[in-house]
Short mmCIF file of C-alpha atoms and ligand atoms in Angstrom, two decimals:
data_model
loop_
_atom_site.label_atom_id
_atom_site.label_comp_id
_atom_site.label_asym_id
_atom_site.label_seq_id
_atom_site.Cartn_x
_atom_site.Cartn_y
_atom_site.Cartn_z
CA UNK A 17 -23.52 33.64 61.84
CA UNK A 18 -24.33 32.21 65.29
CA UNK A 19 -26.76 29.46 66.18
CA UNK A 20 -27.76 27.59 69.29
CA UNK A 21 -25.90 24.34 69.89
CA UNK A 22 -28.08 21.40 68.88
CA UNK A 23 -30.16 23.52 66.53
CA UNK A 24 -30.67 21.74 63.18
CA UNK A 25 -29.49 23.97 60.39
CA UNK A 26 -30.70 23.44 56.84
CA UNK A 27 -28.23 25.86 55.41
CA UNK A 28 -25.77 28.53 56.36
CA UNK A 29 -24.78 31.62 54.49
CA UNK A 30 -21.08 31.78 53.95
CA UNK A 31 -19.21 34.98 53.27
CA UNK A 32 -16.42 35.21 50.68
CA UNK A 33 -13.91 35.16 53.53
CA UNK A 34 -15.48 32.03 55.10
CA UNK A 35 -15.43 30.25 51.74
CA UNK A 36 -11.75 31.11 51.24
CA UNK A 37 -10.98 29.85 54.75
CA UNK A 38 -12.87 26.56 54.29
CA UNK A 39 -11.34 26.03 50.84
CA UNK A 40 -7.87 26.70 52.30
CA UNK A 41 -8.40 24.11 55.02
CA UNK A 42 -9.70 21.51 52.55
CA UNK A 43 -6.76 22.17 50.22
CA UNK A 44 -4.13 21.90 52.93
CA UNK A 45 -5.62 18.71 54.37
CA UNK A 46 -6.52 16.87 51.16
CA UNK A 47 -5.23 18.67 48.06
CA UNK A 48 -8.85 19.06 46.91
CA UNK A 49 -9.41 22.37 45.12
CA UNK A 50 -12.90 23.67 45.98
CA UNK A 51 -13.87 25.95 43.11
CA UNK A 52 -16.17 28.96 43.77
CA UNK A 53 -19.09 27.24 42.00
CA UNK A 54 -19.03 24.66 44.84
CA UNK A 55 -20.11 27.34 47.30
CA UNK A 56 -23.71 26.11 47.70
CA UNK A 57 -22.44 22.56 48.30
CA UNK A 58 -19.92 23.86 50.85
CA UNK A 59 -22.66 25.83 52.64
CA UNK A 60 -24.99 22.82 52.81
CA UNK A 61 -22.32 20.43 54.08
CA UNK A 62 -21.04 22.98 56.57
CA UNK A 63 -24.54 23.48 57.93
CA UNK A 64 -24.69 19.75 58.69
CA UNK A 65 -21.34 19.82 60.48
CA UNK A 66 -22.28 22.88 62.55
CA UNK A 67 -25.51 21.16 63.58
CA UNK A 68 -23.69 17.93 64.42
CA UNK A 69 -20.95 19.58 66.48
CA UNK A 70 -23.01 22.35 68.02
CA UNK A 71 -20.19 24.78 67.22
CA UNK A 72 -21.72 28.26 67.16
CA UNK A 73 -20.13 29.87 64.10
CA UNK A 74 -18.22 29.11 60.93
CA UNK A 75 -15.39 31.21 62.24
CA UNK A 76 -15.10 29.20 65.45
CA UNK A 77 -15.40 25.94 63.50
CA UNK A 78 -12.52 26.96 61.22
CA UNK A 79 -10.41 28.20 64.11
CA UNK A 80 -10.74 24.86 65.91
CA UNK A 81 -9.71 22.96 62.79
CA UNK A 82 -6.81 25.34 62.11
CA UNK A 83 -5.53 25.08 65.70
CA UNK A 84 -5.90 21.30 65.75
CA UNK A 85 -8.33 21.45 68.69
CA UNK A 86 -11.07 19.58 66.84
CA UNK A 87 -9.32 16.28 66.10
CA UNK A 88 -12.56 14.31 66.25
CA UNK A 89 -14.03 16.59 63.62
CA UNK A 90 -11.20 16.36 61.05
CA UNK A 91 -12.38 13.19 59.35
CA UNK A 92 -16.02 14.40 59.26
CA UNK A 93 -14.78 17.65 57.75
CA UNK A 94 -12.77 15.83 55.08
CA UNK A 95 -15.56 13.35 54.32
CA UNK A 96 -17.92 16.28 53.77
CA UNK A 97 -15.91 17.53 50.80
CA UNK A 98 -15.02 14.35 48.95
CA UNK A 99 -16.87 13.28 45.82
CA UNK A 100 -17.40 9.52 45.86
CA UNK A 101 -19.15 8.91 42.57
CA UNK A 102 -18.06 5.58 41.06
CA UNK A 103 -19.47 2.44 39.46
CA UNK A 104 -18.46 -1.06 38.43
CA UNK A 105 -16.50 -1.30 35.19
CA UNK A 106 -16.17 2.49 34.91
CA UNK A 107 -14.01 3.25 31.86
CA UNK A 108 -14.24 -0.43 30.92
CA UNK A 109 -11.43 -0.08 28.36
CA UNK A 110 -9.08 -0.02 31.38
CA UNK A 111 -10.31 -3.42 32.49
CA UNK A 112 -9.86 -4.73 28.95
CA UNK A 113 -6.32 -3.33 28.93
CA UNK A 114 -5.60 -4.91 32.31
CA UNK A 115 -6.82 -8.30 31.09
CA UNK A 116 -5.06 -8.23 27.72
CA UNK A 117 -1.80 -6.35 28.42
CA UNK A 118 -0.93 -5.69 32.04
CA UNK A 119 -2.06 -8.68 34.08
CA UNK A 120 -0.88 -11.69 32.00
CA UNK A 121 2.90 -11.12 32.53
CA UNK A 122 2.32 -10.24 36.19
CA UNK A 123 0.36 -13.42 36.76
CA UNK A 124 3.06 -15.42 35.00
CA UNK A 125 5.56 -13.85 37.39
CA UNK A 126 3.37 -14.67 40.40
CA UNK A 127 3.05 -18.30 39.23
CA UNK A 128 6.86 -18.46 39.22
CA UNK A 129 6.84 -17.29 42.85
CA UNK A 130 7.05 -13.54 42.22
CA UNK A 131 5.25 -10.75 44.07
CA UNK A 132 2.50 -8.67 42.45
CA UNK A 133 1.15 -5.47 44.00
CA UNK A 134 -1.76 -3.46 42.61
CA UNK A 135 -3.04 -0.21 44.11
CA UNK A 136 -6.52 1.20 43.64
CA UNK A 137 -5.84 4.72 44.97
CA UNK A 138 -9.03 6.65 45.71
CA UNK A 139 -11.16 3.50 45.57
CA UNK A 140 -14.34 5.11 46.92
CA UNK A 141 -17.01 2.47 47.65
CA UNK A 142 -14.85 -0.34 46.28
CA UNK A 143 -16.26 -1.09 42.84
CA UNK A 144 -12.91 -0.33 41.18
CA UNK A 145 -10.90 -2.57 43.53
CA UNK A 146 -13.37 -5.47 43.32
CA UNK A 147 -13.41 -5.08 39.53
CA UNK A 148 -9.61 -5.46 39.51
CA UNK A 149 -9.89 -8.55 41.73
CA UNK A 150 -12.42 -10.07 39.30
CA UNK A 151 -10.03 -9.42 36.40
CA UNK A 152 -7.16 -11.08 38.28
CA UNK A 153 -9.28 -14.10 39.23
CA UNK A 154 -10.62 -14.50 35.68
CA UNK A 155 -7.04 -15.02 34.52
CA UNK A 156 -5.77 -16.74 37.64
CA UNK A 157 -8.40 -18.55 39.71
CA UNK A 158 -5.66 -19.65 42.13
CA UNK A 159 -4.58 -16.01 42.80
CA UNK A 160 -5.31 -16.31 46.52
CA UNK A 161 -2.62 -18.97 46.81
CA UNK A 162 -0.03 -16.69 45.14
CA UNK A 163 1.62 -13.46 46.30
CA UNK A 164 -0.88 -11.17 44.56
CA UNK A 165 -2.37 -8.33 46.61
CA UNK A 166 -4.57 -5.35 45.87
CA UNK A 167 -4.36 -2.30 48.12
CA UNK A 168 -7.58 -0.28 48.00
CA UNK A 169 -7.24 3.11 49.68
CA UNK A 170 -9.27 6.23 50.19
CA UNK A 171 -9.10 9.24 52.48
CA UNK A 172 -12.80 8.98 53.34
CA UNK A 173 -13.39 6.52 56.19
CA UNK A 174 -17.17 6.39 55.71
CA UNK A 175 -16.90 5.33 52.10
CA UNK A 176 -14.13 2.82 52.93
CA UNK A 177 -16.40 1.20 55.49
CA UNK A 178 -19.00 0.80 52.78
CA UNK A 179 -16.40 -0.60 50.40
CA UNK A 180 -15.38 -3.22 52.93
CA UNK A 181 -18.92 -4.53 53.27
CA UNK A 182 -18.81 -5.56 49.59
CA UNK A 183 -22.61 -5.22 49.44
CA UNK A 184 -24.16 -3.61 46.39
CA UNK A 185 -27.63 -3.21 44.90
CA UNK A 186 -28.17 -5.89 42.25
CA UNK A 187 -28.66 -3.22 39.62
CA UNK A 188 -25.10 -1.90 40.24
CA UNK A 189 -23.73 -5.15 38.84
CA UNK A 190 -25.56 -4.60 35.52
CA UNK A 191 -22.39 -3.03 34.06
CA UNK A 192 -20.34 -6.13 34.74
CA UNK A 193 -19.99 -9.11 32.39
CA UNK A 194 -22.67 -11.64 33.41
CA UNK A 195 -20.07 -14.35 34.07
CA UNK A 196 -18.36 -12.17 36.66
CA UNK A 197 -21.65 -11.54 38.43
CA UNK A 198 -22.26 -15.31 38.53
CA UNK A 199 -18.75 -16.12 39.70
CA UNK A 200 -17.90 -13.38 42.18
CA UNK A 201 -21.16 -12.46 43.92
CA UNK A 202 -23.37 -14.27 46.40
CA UNK A 203 -26.96 -13.39 47.20
CA UNK A 204 -27.31 -11.45 50.43
CA UNK A 205 -29.74 -13.39 52.65
CA UNK A 206 -32.83 -11.40 53.55
CA UNK A 207 -32.18 -8.65 51.01
CA UNK A 208 -33.22 -9.89 47.56
CA UNK A 209 -32.22 -6.64 45.86
CA UNK A 210 -28.61 -6.80 47.13
CA UNK A 211 -25.54 -8.84 46.21
CA UNK A 212 -22.42 -9.52 48.22
CA UNK A 213 -18.92 -9.88 46.77
CA UNK A 214 -17.73 -13.38 47.61
CA UNK A 215 -14.74 -14.37 49.67
CA UNK A 216 -12.33 -15.25 46.88
CA UNK A 217 -12.42 -11.66 45.58
CA UNK A 218 -12.36 -10.12 49.07
CA UNK A 219 -9.29 -12.15 50.02
CA UNK A 220 -7.17 -10.37 47.43
CA UNK A 221 -7.93 -6.88 48.73
CA UNK A 222 -6.77 -4.88 51.76
CA UNK A 223 -8.79 -1.70 52.35
CA UNK A 224 -6.84 1.10 54.08
CA UNK A 225 -7.37 4.75 54.81
CA UNK A 226 -4.68 6.77 53.04
CA UNK A 227 -4.40 10.46 52.23
CA UNK A 228 -2.72 10.86 48.85
CA UNK A 229 -1.79 14.41 49.90
CA UNK A 230 0.24 13.18 52.91
CA UNK A 231 3.07 10.72 53.59
CA UNK A 232 2.47 7.20 52.26
CA UNK A 233 3.13 4.50 54.85
CA UNK A 234 4.87 1.97 52.59
CA UNK A 235 8.20 1.53 50.91
CA UNK A 236 7.48 -1.33 48.49
CA UNK A 237 6.75 -0.64 44.83
CA UNK A 238 3.57 -1.28 42.87
CA UNK A 239 3.27 -3.11 39.55
CA UNK A 240 0.02 -1.32 38.80
CA UNK A 241 -1.46 1.91 40.15
CA UNK A 242 -5.05 2.75 39.26
CA UNK A 243 -5.92 6.26 40.33
CA UNK A 244 -8.87 7.48 38.33
CA UNK A 245 -11.10 10.49 38.82
CA UNK A 246 -9.26 11.52 41.97
CA UNK A 247 -6.54 13.95 40.78
CA UNK A 248 -9.17 15.87 38.82
CA UNK A 249 -10.37 17.31 42.16
CA UNK A 250 -6.85 18.40 43.22
CA UNK A 251 -5.14 21.72 42.59
CA UNK A 252 -2.41 21.64 39.94
CA UNK A 253 0.63 21.47 42.29
CA UNK A 254 -0.98 18.51 44.12
CA UNK A 255 -1.71 16.78 40.80
CA UNK A 256 1.85 17.29 39.64
CA UNK A 257 3.32 15.98 42.88
CA UNK A 258 0.99 12.96 42.69
CA UNK A 259 2.21 11.98 39.20
CA UNK A 260 5.84 12.33 40.35
CA UNK A 261 5.18 10.21 43.46
CA UNK A 262 3.32 7.57 41.44
CA UNK A 263 6.34 7.46 39.11
CA UNK A 264 8.53 6.75 42.15
CA UNK A 265 6.10 4.20 43.60
CA UNK A 266 5.93 2.09 40.42
CA UNK A 267 8.27 -0.80 39.64
CA UNK A 268 10.53 -0.37 36.61
CA UNK A 269 7.85 -1.83 34.34
CA UNK A 270 4.90 -0.50 36.36
CA UNK A 271 1.70 0.76 34.76
CA UNK A 272 -0.47 3.74 35.77
CA UNK A 273 -4.16 4.08 34.88
CA UNK A 274 -5.72 7.54 35.23
CA UNK A 275 -9.16 9.03 34.56
CA UNK A 276 -10.18 10.04 31.04
CA UNK A 277 -10.20 13.75 31.90
CA UNK A 278 -6.88 13.69 33.74
CA UNK A 279 -3.45 14.16 32.22
CA UNK A 280 0.21 13.94 33.21
CA UNK A 281 1.68 17.46 33.40
CA UNK A 282 4.76 18.39 31.32
CA UNK A 283 7.03 18.40 34.41
CA UNK A 284 6.41 14.67 34.86
CA UNK A 285 5.81 13.53 31.29
CA UNK A 286 9.37 12.14 31.04
CA UNK A 287 8.49 9.58 33.73
CA UNK A 288 5.95 7.74 31.58
CA UNK A 289 5.30 6.31 28.13
CA UNK A 290 1.81 6.11 26.67
CA UNK A 291 0.62 2.49 26.88
CA UNK A 292 -3.06 2.92 26.00
CA UNK A 293 -6.01 5.26 26.47
CA UNK A 294 -5.15 7.09 29.72
CA UNK A 295 -2.72 4.27 30.49
CA UNK A 296 0.99 4.95 31.09
CA UNK A 297 3.94 2.65 31.52
CA UNK A 298 6.86 3.84 33.57
CA UNK A 299 9.56 5.10 31.23
CA UNK A 300 12.67 2.94 31.67
CA UNK A 301 14.82 5.84 30.42
CA UNK A 302 13.14 8.78 32.10
CA UNK A 303 15.63 11.27 30.71
CA UNK A 304 13.75 11.49 27.41
CA UNK A 305 10.33 13.09 27.08
CA UNK A 306 7.92 10.24 26.61
CA UNK A 307 4.50 11.80 27.04
CA UNK A 308 3.78 15.02 25.20
CA UNK A 309 1.48 17.27 27.21
CA UNK A 310 -1.66 15.56 28.38
CA UNK A 311 -3.53 12.68 26.84
C1 SAM B 12 -14.84 10.24 42.27
S1 SAM B 12 -14.16 9.06 43.37
C2 SAM B 12 -13.28 8.01 42.23
C3 SAM B 12 -13.52 6.55 42.52
C4 SAM B 12 -12.89 5.58 41.51
N1 SAM B 12 -11.45 5.72 41.48
C5 SAM B 12 -13.49 5.77 40.14
O1 SAM B 12 -12.80 6.24 39.23
O2 SAM B 12 -14.65 5.45 39.94
C6 SAM B 12 -12.83 10.00 44.11
C7 SAM B 12 -12.34 9.40 45.43
O3 SAM B 12 -11.10 10.04 45.78
C8 SAM B 12 -11.05 10.17 47.19
N2 SAM B 12 -10.09 11.21 47.57
C9 SAM B 12 -10.22 12.55 47.48
N3 SAM B 12 -9.15 13.17 47.98
C10 SAM B 12 -8.30 12.19 48.41
C11 SAM B 12 -7.02 12.20 49.02
N4 SAM B 12 -6.38 13.33 49.33
N5 SAM B 12 -6.46 11.01 49.32
C12 SAM B 12 -7.10 9.85 49.03
N6 SAM B 12 -8.31 9.78 48.45
C13 SAM B 12 -8.90 10.94 48.14
C14 SAM B 12 -12.49 10.51 47.55
O4 SAM B 12 -12.79 10.23 48.90
C15 SAM B 12 -13.30 9.67 46.56
O5 SAM B 12 -13.72 8.46 47.14
#
C-alpha cells in the first residue's frame, strides 16, 4: 500500500506478511506478543504512524525500523503497541498485603538506618507507584527523611510523562481510601475536576524509562518488585526470563507481586515461595521447588 506523504490515513490494510513483520519487530524490541486478534488494532495504530512520518508504505516503514535508520520513530512505534490500562488500588489485596506483611519490617529496617528499594516495573500512568508511596507514608510519615526509594519504570515515554505530572481526574481517586485522598492529594488550581499528588508522595518516587526486555541499568537489589499486568503481554520465553531476572534482582528476603492472571513458570518456580495471592517471596533455598506451577 502506498500513500502520499502528509496524507491522513484512517486505516491501512495489512497483509499476513506485514502483520508477521510488525509483530516480529514489536517482539524483538519489547517482548510484547501481538496475537493475530490484535490485527485491527495494529492496522489502526500503524495508519497513524504512517501519516505522522509520511513514510509511503508499511514495507518501507518496517525496513527503516529493521535497519535502524528510523531512530526517531522507535519510541513512537513502541508506544503504539503498549497497553496502559491501570487504576488506583488495582488488585487492592496487594496493597493490604504490603501494609500488613511486607512494609512493616522494611520500615523498621529503614528507621535503623537501612536502605529500602521498591520497584514498580511497568508503572504506566503512575497510579501503582503513587499507591505504593501512600502505603509507605501511611506507615512511616517520615519516609522522606529515610533511605526509602521507589523506582517507577515503563518503556512508554508518553505514559511516563503523564505519570510524572501526578495529575488525575478526581473520579480516579474514588478507589482509594478517603484518608489517603485527603492526605496525599492537593487540588489543582483552575481545574476543579482534577487532583494533584502532593510533594511528600512525589519525593519518594523516581520515574525512569526502562525496557524490561533489555539490559537493566542498575546493580543494586530490590526489597520489593511490583510488576503486575505487564508480563501477560509478553511471549512465554520473555515471561520466563523476566521471572528469573526478578529472582536475581530481589534481596534475599525480597517480595514479588504479579498480576492475578500471571504465573511463575515451572522453570523458575524454585526461586520463589508463595507469600499471598499472586505474591511471592524469594526462596532462601532455591534448590527446592517452592511454587508448584502457576498460582
Ligand atoms: C497494563 S499496564 C500495567 C500497569 C500497572 N502495573 C497495573 O497493573 O495497573 C502495562 C504497562 O507495561 C508497559 N510495558 C510493556 N512492555 C514493556 C517493556 N518491555 N518494558 C517495560 N514496560 C513495558 C506498558 O507500557 C504499560 O504501561
